Amino acid sequence: MSRPVRLPRLARLLASVASLGFVALSAAGCSTTGTTLAEVLSASGMGGDRTGAVTAAAPAAQARSEAEWRREAELYGSRYRADPSDAANAIAYARALTATEQRAQAASVLEQASLRNPKNQALLGAFGRALADTGRYEQALDVLGRAHSPDRPDWRILSAQGTVLDQLGRHKQAQTYYTTALKIAPNEPSVLSNLGLSYALDKNLAEAEATLRRAAEHPGADPRVRQNLALVVGLQGRFADAEQIAKADLPPTEAAANVTYLREMLADKGDWKRMGRQPQIAARGKS
């Protein structure tokens, strides 16, 4: 029998997924890169030094190379230095900075541009996301709240607000934001994915799976949505099912490696009784 682990450790694992795998922030503006399961587990403190073991499919939004992003950063950076008040250029510059892992500078650029354009909601939305991307969650909530209005709500901003609330551990409140966003954009896969992971963070894995399945069935679903579903299915001990889902976007060997990695981590760390049910450990290749 595996030795038990307290739920906060599993919550930290899922918090890492929330930070690294949520897709709404990229759908709403600045793009984020895909993350391997091993990197997620490592970031949570569960993965040891094995982050090089598996890889994940890169989302379509990341088709540009790092060199191309750096060229864009140089181009928009020169324009920004010439005119820091140009909101559209500041957003483009920040996006390129984020793509080249210069997130703090991206937030600074957007902050300066926002000071010069305090009522530009597109700029405020980008700034709020950049603040969240650097871990400044309370400030991000304040800025995102000014990026739309009650009479003209933006589902992308609502979803971004939800992801920030999840980072702060306010999962029930986050879920109300996602639900409101879905009233504006029914069945939007990025919002459903965030809602599903919010349920997982709230220790409701059955609802998380059902919501992520809805997201994954959507024709416009990002590959990361299916990887999030695979993770939540795997967290319930159904490893063969998780592997089949992962194979939709990953080569079979990589999908198997991801699930094996999760199985090993949970065999050592998982406390399924505390999640409300025992795992149903499936044999490889069987549902």
mmCIF file of C-alpha atoms in Angstrom:
data_model
loop_
_atom_site.group_PDB
_atom_site.id
_atom_site.type_symbol
_atom_site.label_atom_id
_atom_site.label_comp_id
_atom_site.label_asym_id
_atom_site.label_seq_id
_atom_site.Cartn_x
_atom_site.Cartn_y
_atom_site.Cartn_z
ATOM 1 C CA MET A 1 0.000 0.000 0.000
ATOM 2 C CA SER A 2 1.345 3.436 -0.842
ATOM 3 C CA ARG A 3 1.965 5.786 2.029
ATOM 4 C CA PRO A 4 -0.573 8.624 2.281
ATOM 5 C CA VAL A 5 0.060 12.237 1.427
ATOM 6 C CA ARG A 6 -1.914 15.206 2.653
ATOM 7 C CA LEU A 7 -4.263 16.896 0.215
ATOM 8 C CA PRO A 8 -2.311 20.180 0.153
ATOM 9 C CA ARG A 9 0.473 18.378 -1.772
ATOM 10 C CA LEU A 10 -2.023 17.299 -4.453
ATOM 11 C CA ALA A 11 -3.429 20.816 -4.418
ATOM 12 C CA ARG A 12 0.076 22.155 -5.087
ATOM 13 C CA LEU A 13 0.364 19.749 -8.012
ATOM 14 C CA LEU A 14 -2.868 21.052 -9.481
ATOM 15 C CA ALA A 15 -1.863 24.616 -8.687
ATOM 16 C CA SER A 16 1.156 24.032 -10.890
ATOM 17 C CA VAL A 17 -1.196 22.842 -13.612
ATOM 18 C CA ALA A 18 -3.252 25.980 -13.123
ATOM 19 C CA SER A 19 -0.178 28.138 -13.493
ATOM 20 C CA LEU A 20 1.385 26.308 -16.408
ATOM 21 C CA GLY A 21 -1.493 24.701 -18.234
ATOM 22 C CA PHE A 22 -4.440 27.137 -18.201
ATOM 23 C CA VAL A 23 -5.183 28.343 -21.689
ATOM 24 C CA ALA A 24 -7.411 31.353 -21.135
ATOM 25 C CA LEU A 25 -4.600 33.801 -20.599
ATOM 26 C CA SER A 26 -3.116 32.899 -23.957
ATOM 27 C CA ALA A 27 -6.526 32.948 -25.618
ATOM 28 C CA ALA A 28 -7.070 36.422 -24.236
ATOM 29 C CA GLY A 29 -3.812 37.983 -25.330
ATOM 30 C CA CYS A 30 -0.227 37.192 -24.399
ATOM 31 C CA SER A 31 0.517 33.614 -25.376
ATOM 32 C CA THR A 32 2.020 30.983 -23.129
ATOM 33 C CA THR A 33 3.927 27.880 -24.056
ATOM 34 C CA GLY A 34 2.750 24.331 -23.577
ATOM 35 C CA THR A 35 4.062 22.368 -20.624
ATOM 36 C CA THR A 36 5.036 18.750 -20.234
ATOM 37 C CA LEU A 37 3.536 16.676 -17.469
ATOM 38 C CA ALA A 38 7.004 16.149 -16.044
ATOM 39 C CA GLU A 39 7.539 19.912 -15.853
ATOM 40 C CA VAL A 40 4.200 20.326 -14.101
ATOM 41 C CA LEU A 41 5.063 17.673 -11.537
ATOM 42 C CA SER A 42 8.539 19.067 -11.046
ATOM 43 C CA ALA A 43 7.185 22.564 -10.484
ATOM 44 C CA SER A 44 4.907 21.171 -7.776
ATOM 45 C CA GLY A 45 7.855 19.641 -5.943
ATOM 46 C CA MET A 46 6.835 16.092 -6.881
ATOM 47 C CA GLY A 47 8.940 15.527 -9.938
ATOM 48 C CA GLY A 48 12.525 15.274 -8.805
ATOM 49 C CA ASP A 49 15.043 15.842 -11.583
ATOM 50 C CA ARG A 50 13.197 13.955 -14.300
ATOM 51 C CA THR A 51 11.760 16.865 -16.261
ATOM 52 C CA GLY A 52 13.580 15.835 -19.410
ATOM 53 C CA ALA A 53 11.811 12.492 -19.609
ATOM 54 C CA VAL A 54 8.748 13.523 -21.596
ATOM 55 C CA THR A 55 7.620 16.216 -24.008
ATOM 56 C CA ALA A 56 4.298 17.727 -24.987
ATOM 57 C CA ALA A 57 2.921 18.792 -28.328
ATOM 58 C CA ALA A 58 3.467 22.513 -28.975
ATOM 59 C CA PRO A 59 0.231 24.464 -29.512
ATOM 60 C CA ALA A 60 -0.394 26.100 -32.858
ATOM 61 C CA ALA A 61 0.002 29.577 -31.364
ATOM 62 C CA GLN A 62 3.689 28.803 -30.798
ATOM 63 C CA ALA A 63 4.499 28.214 -34.477
ATOM 64 C CA ARG A 64 6.968 31.106 -34.537
ATOM 65 C CA SER A 65 10.550 30.353 -33.618
ATOM 66 C CA GLU A 66 12.389 32.022 -30.773
ATOM 67 C CA ALA A 67 14.491 33.904 -33.308
ATOM 68 C CA GLU A 68 11.342 35.291 -34.924
ATOM 69 C CA TRP A 69 9.978 36.381 -31.573
ATOM 70 C CA ARG A 70 13.274 38.082 -30.751
ATOM 71 C CA ARG A 71 13.171 39.960 -34.042
ATOM 72 C CA GLU A 72 9.668 41.105 -33.209
ATOM 73 C CA ALA A 73 10.815 42.186 -29.762
ATOM 74 C CA GLU A 74 13.566 44.298 -31.335
ATOM 75 C CA LEU A 75 11.171 45.839 -33.864
ATOM 76 C CA TYR A 76 8.403 46.692 -31.408
ATOM 77 C CA GLY A 77 10.945 47.653 -28.773
ATOM 78 C CA SER A 78 12.431 50.342 -30.996
ATOM 79 C CA ARG A 79 8.945 51.673 -31.715
ATOM 80 C CA TYR A 80 8.118 51.619 -28.008
ATOM 81 C CA ARG A 81 11.190 53.640 -27.136
ATOM 82 C CA ALA A 82 10.177 56.182 -29.781
ATOM 83 C CA ASP A 83 6.572 56.387 -28.538
ATOM 84 C CA PRO A 84 5.745 54.671 -25.215
ATOM 85 C CA SER A 85 2.140 55.861 -25.460
ATOM 86 C CA ASP A 86 1.283 53.715 -28.519
ATOM 87 C CA ALA A 87 -1.035 51.152 -26.920
ATOM 88 C CA ALA A 88 -1.190 48.683 -29.809
ATOM 89 C CA ASN A 89 2.584 48.650 -30.158
ATOM 90 C CA ALA A 90 3.049 48.211 -26.405
ATOM 91 C CA ILE A 91 0.768 45.165 -26.453
ATOM 92 C CA ALA A 92 2.670 43.668 -29.400
ATOM 93 C CA TYR A 93 6.006 44.387 -27.711
ATOM 94 C CA ALA A 94 4.853 42.784 -24.466
ATOM 95 C CA ARG A 95 3.637 39.710 -26.340
ATOM 96 C CA ALA A 96 7.048 39.269 -27.944
ATOM 97 C CA LEU A 97 8.789 39.804 -24.600
ATOM 98 C CA THR A 98 6.582 37.183 -22.975
ATOM 99 C CA ALA A 99 7.300 34.720 -25.774
ATOM 100 C CA THR A 100 11.036 35.153 -25.078
ATOM 101 C CA GLU A 101 10.603 34.611 -21.316
ATOM 102 C CA GLN A 102 10.979 38.306 -20.412
ATOM 103 C CA ARG A 103 7.765 38.491 -18.423
ATOM 104 C CA ALA A 104 8.796 41.106 -15.865
ATOM 105 C CA GLN A 105 9.815 43.496 -18.635
ATOM 106 C CA ALA A 106 6.551 42.802 -20.461
ATOM 107 C CA ALA A 107 4.599 43.807 -17.360
ATOM 108 C CA SER A 108 6.703 46.954 -16.995
ATOM 109 C CA VAL A 109 6.110 47.960 -20.622
ATOM 110 C CA LEU A 110 2.364 47.510 -20.240
ATOM 111 C CA GLU A 111 2.337 49.368 -16.937
ATOM 112 C CA GLN A 112 3.992 52.416 -18.497
ATOM 113 C CA ALA A 113 1.655 52.309 -21.482
ATOM 114 C CA SER A 114 -1.354 51.982 -19.155
ATOM 115 C CA LEU A 115 -0.313 55.073 -17.234
ATOM 116 C CA ARG A 116 -0.423 56.957 -20.538
ATOM 117 C CA ASN A 117 -3.708 55.317 -21.619
ATOM 118 C CA PRO A 118 -5.655 54.772 -18.365
ATOM 119 C CA LYS A 119 -8.986 54.088 -20.100
ATOM 120 C CA ASN A 120 -7.746 51.743 -22.818
ATOM 121 C CA GLN A 121 -9.415 48.482 -21.835
ATOM 122 C CA ALA A 122 -7.483 46.297 -24.292
ATOM 123 C CA LEU A 123 -4.267 47.609 -22.775
ATOM 124 C CA LEU A 124 -5.547 47.098 -19.236
ATOM 125 C CA GLY A 125 -6.505 43.539 -20.112
ATOM 126 C CA ALA A 126 -3.024 42.796 -21.407
ATOM 127 C CA PHE A 127 -1.469 44.461 -18.347
ATOM 128 C CA GLY A 128 -3.650 42.455 -15.974
ATOM 129 C CA ARG A 129 -2.630 39.203 -17.639
ATOM 130 C CA ALA A 130 1.027 40.201 -17.515
ATOM 131 C CA LEU A 131 0.717 40.904 -13.782
ATOM 132 C CA ALA A 132 -0.809 37.463 -13.271
ATOM 133 C CA ASP A 133 1.993 35.961 -15.351
ATOM 134 C CA THR A 134 4.517 37.406 -12.879
ATOM 135 C CA GLY A 135 2.603 36.276 -9.778
ATOM 136 C CA ARG A 136 1.188 39.679 -8.816
ATOM 137 C CA TYR A 137 -2.310 38.293 -8.433
ATOM 138 C CA GLU A 138 -4.031 40.881 -6.245
ATOM 139 C CA GLN A 139 -2.841 43.699 -8.485
ATOM 140 C CA ALA A 140 -3.876 41.668 -11.517
ATOM 141 C CA LEU A 141 -7.422 41.375 -10.168
ATOM 142 C CA ASP A 142 -7.620 45.133 -9.697
ATOM 143 C CA VAL A 143 -6.389 45.874 -13.214
ATOM 144 C CA LEU A 144 -8.516 43.187 -14.884
ATOM 145 C CA GLY A 145 -11.567 44.583 -13.108
ATOM 146 C CA ARG A 146 -10.993 47.827 -15.006
ATOM 147 C CA ALA A 147 -10.484 46.063 -18.343
ATOM 148 C CA HIS A 148 -14.232 45.657 -18.915
ATOM 149 C CA SER A 149 -17.474 46.909 -17.420
ATOM 150 C CA PRO A 150 -20.692 45.328 -16.095
ATOM 151 C CA ASP A 151 -22.677 46.665 -19.046
ATOM 152 C CA ARG A 152 -20.102 45.338 -21.543
ATOM 153 C CA PRO A 153 -18.478 42.272 -19.985
ATOM 154 C CA ASP A 154 -15.710 40.506 -21.893
ATOM 155 C CA TRP A 155 -15.715 36.705 -21.547
ATOM 156 C CA ARG A 156 -11.948 36.596 -22.045
ATOM 157 C CA ILE A 157 -11.388 38.966 -19.145
ATOM 158 C CA LEU A 158 -13.887 37.088 -16.980
ATOM 159 C CA SER A 159 -11.983 33.879 -17.641
ATOM 160 C CA ALA A 160 -8.676 35.570 -16.885
ATOM 161 C CA GLN A 161 -10.117 36.851 -13.610
ATOM 162 C CA GLY A 162 -11.151 33.307 -12.799
ATOM 163 C CA THR A 163 -7.638 31.958 -13.341
ATOM 164 C CA VAL A 164 -6.240 34.615 -10.997
ATOM 165 C CA LEU A 165 -8.795 33.736 -8.325
ATOM 166 C CA ASP A 166 -7.839 30.071 -8.678
ATOM 167 C CA GLN A 167 -4.204 31.015 -8.113
ATOM 168 C CA LEU A 168 -5.314 32.737 -4.896
ATOM 169 C CA GLY A 169 -7.174 29.612 -3.778
ATOM 170 C CA ARG A 170 -10.606 31.219 -4.186
ATOM 171 C CA HIS A 171 -11.985 28.409 -6.326
ATOM 172 C CA LYS A 172 -15.718 28.822 -5.719
ATOM 173 C CA GLN A 173 -15.482 32.492 -6.657
ATOM 174 C CA ALA A 174 -13.402 31.624 -9.714
ATOM 175 C CA GLN A 175 -16.072 29.191 -10.870
ATOM 176 C CA THR A 176 -18.699 31.946 -10.832
ATOM 177 C CA TYR A 177 -16.528 33.987 -13.208
ATOM 178 C CA TYR A 178 -16.135 31.041 -15.591
ATOM 179 C CA THR A 179 -19.883 30.387 -15.470
ATOM 180 C CA THR A 180 -20.585 34.011 -16.345
ATOM 181 C CA ALA A 181 -18.060 33.850 -19.178
ATOM 182 C CA LEU A 182 -19.805 30.756 -20.549
ATOM 183 C CA LYS A 183 -23.120 32.616 -20.649
ATOM 184 C CA ILE A 184 -21.479 35.042 -23.081
ATOM 185 C CA ALA A 185 -19.460 32.429 -24.993
ATOM 186 C CA PRO A 186 -21.296 29.092 -24.585
ATOM 187 C CA ASN A 187 -19.076 25.998 -24.799
ATOM 188 C CA GLU A 188 -15.911 28.051 -25.319
ATOM 189 C CA PRO A 189 -13.252 25.342 -24.799
ATOM 190 C CA SER A 190 -10.666 27.566 -23.098
ATOM 191 C CA VAL A 191 -13.207 28.641 -20.458
ATOM 192 C CA LEU A 192 -14.481 25.090 -19.983
ATOM 193 C CA SER A 193 -10.894 23.926 -19.551
ATOM 194 C CA ASN A 194 -10.239 26.540 -16.887
ATOM 195 C CA LEU A 195 -13.493 25.661 -15.144
ATOM 196 C CA GLY A 196 -12.587 21.979 -15.213
ATOM 197 C CA LEU A 197 -9.199 22.593 -13.668
ATOM 198 C CA SER A 198 -10.812 24.852 -11.081
ATOM 199 C CA TYR A 199 -13.042 21.949 -10.062
ATOM 200 C CA ALA A 200 -9.935 19.776 -9.802
ATOM 201 C CA LEU A 201 -8.246 22.351 -7.586
ATOM 202 C CA ASP A 202 -11.433 22.301 -5.512
ATOM 203 C CA LYS A 203 -11.008 18.500 -5.147
ATOM 204 C CA ASN A 204 -14.052 17.713 -7.309
ATOM 205 C CA LEU A 205 -12.431 15.393 -9.835
ATOM 206 C CA ALA A 206 -15.684 13.941 -11.204
ATOM 207 C CA GLU A 207 -17.007 17.389 -12.142
ATOM 208 C CA ALA A 208 -13.562 18.343 -13.420
ATOM 209 C CA GLU A 209 -13.517 15.373 -15.784
ATOM 210 C CA ALA A 210 -17.054 15.993 -17.063
ATOM 211 C CA THR A 211 -16.274 19.654 -17.777
ATOM 212 C CA LEU A 212 -12.947 18.920 -19.452
ATOM 213 C CA ARG A 213 -14.614 16.294 -21.647
ATOM 214 C CA ARG A 214 -17.046 18.954 -22.845
ATOM 215 C CA ALA A 215 -14.093 21.208 -23.634
ATOM 216 C CA ALA A 216 -12.151 18.461 -25.418
ATOM 217 C CA GLU A 217 -15.111 17.578 -27.631
ATOM 218 C CA HIS A 218 -15.233 21.093 -29.059
ATOM 219 C CA PRO A 219 -13.747 21.335 -32.596
ATOM 220 C CA GLY A 220 -11.711 24.372 -31.607
ATOM 221 C CA ALA A 221 -10.180 22.845 -28.483
ATOM 222 C CA ASP A 222 -6.489 23.531 -27.904
ATOM 223 C CA PRO A 223 -4.324 20.387 -27.547
ATOM 224 C CA ARG A 224 -3.601 21.444 -23.968
ATOM 225 C CA VAL A 225 -7.290 20.989 -23.168
ATOM 226 C CA ARG A 226 -6.983 17.279 -23.927
ATOM 227 C CA GLN A 227 -3.756 17.059 -21.928
ATOM 228 C CA ASN A 228 -5.554 18.679 -18.982
ATOM 229 C CA LEU A 229 -8.289 16.049 -19.362
ATOM 230 C CA ALA A 230 -5.692 13.276 -19.469
ATOM 231 C CA LEU A 231 -4.143 14.600 -16.272
ATOM 232 C CA VAL A 232 -7.458 14.743 -14.393
ATOM 233 C CA VAL A 233 -8.386 11.238 -15.572
ATOM 234 C CA GLY A 234 -4.958 10.021 -14.476
ATOM 235 C CA LEU A 235 -5.362 11.654 -11.077
ATOM 236 C CA GLN A 236 -8.338 9.339 -10.560
ATOM 237 C CA GLY A 237 -6.124 6.305 -11.190
ATOM 238 C CA ARG A 238 -7.485 5.486 -14.665
ATOM 239 C CA PHE A 239 -4.101 5.478 -16.311
ATOM 240 C CA ALA A 240 -4.975 3.526 -19.446
ATOM 241 C CA ASP A 241 -7.830 5.947 -20.173
ATOM 242 C CA ALA A 242 -5.496 8.884 -19.585
ATOM 243 C CA GLU A 243 -2.950 7.413 -22.000
ATOM 244 C CA GLN A 244 -5.559 7.022 -24.736
ATOM 245 C CA ILE A 245 -6.597 10.664 -24.342
ATOM 246 C CA ALA A 246 -2.986 11.854 -24.392
ATOM 247 C CA LYS A 247 -2.338 9.939 -27.640
ATOM 248 C CA ALA A 248 -4.659 12.338 -29.491
ATOM 249 C CA ASP A 249 -1.851 14.909 -29.534
ATOM 250 C CA LEU A 250 1.297 13.057 -28.510
ATOM 251 C CA PRO A 251 3.242 10.204 -30.082
ATOM 252 C CA PRO A 252 2.305 6.916 -28.363
ATOM 253 C CA THR A 253 5.671 6.585 -26.612
ATOM 254 C CA GLU A 254 5.422 10.098 -25.172
ATOM 255 C CA ALA A 255 1.815 9.609 -24.079
ATOM 256 C CA ALA A 256 2.846 6.400 -22.313
ATOM 257 C CA ALA A 257 5.820 8.134 -20.707
ATOM 258 C CA ASN A 258 3.579 10.920 -19.386
ATOM 259 C CA VAL A 259 1.148 8.483 -17.823
ATOM 260 C CA THR A 260 3.908 6.296 -16.411
ATOM 261 C CA TYR A 261 5.421 9.377 -14.821
ATOM 262 C CA LEU A 262 2.092 10.361 -13.254
ATOM 263 C CA ARG A 263 1.496 6.796 -12.071
ATOM 264 C CA GLU A 264 4.897 6.696 -10.356
ATOM 265 C CA MET A 265 4.378 10.032 -8.649
ATOM 266 C CA LEU A 266 0.919 9.140 -7.388
ATOM 267 C CA ALA A 267 1.964 5.644 -6.323
ATOM 268 C CA ASP A 268 4.423 7.338 -4.010
ATOM 269 C CA LYS A 269 2.388 10.385 -3.058
ATOM 270 C CA GLY A 270 -1.316 9.776 -3.726
ATOM 271 C CA ASP A 271 -3.967 9.616 -1.003
ATOM 272 C CA TRP A 272 -7.080 8.552 -2.911
ATOM 273 C CA LYS A 273 -9.251 7.929 0.140
ATOM 274 C CA ARG A 274 -8.923 11.583 1.027
ATOM 275 C CA MET A 275 -10.222 12.438 -2.479
ATOM 276 C CA GLY A 276 -13.425 10.543 -1.693
ATOM 277 C CA ARG A 277 -12.846 7.310 -3.615
ATOM 278 C CA GLN A 278 -10.345 4.587 -4.297
ATOM 279 C CA PRO A 279 -8.563 4.655 -7.651
ATOM 280 C CA GLN A 280 -9.496 2.189 -10.361
ATOM 281 C CA ILE A 281 -6.068 1.192 -11.587
ATOM 282 C CA ALA A 282 -6.439 0.058 -15.190
ATOM 283 C CA ALA A 283 -4.055 -2.266 -16.956
ATOM 284 C CA ARG A 284 -2.055 -0.693 -19.779
ATOM 285 C CA GLY A 285 -4.041 -0.686 -23.020
ATOM 286 C CA LYS A 286 -7.416 -1.411 -21.383
ATOM 287 C CA SER A 287 -10.126 1.067 -20.402
#
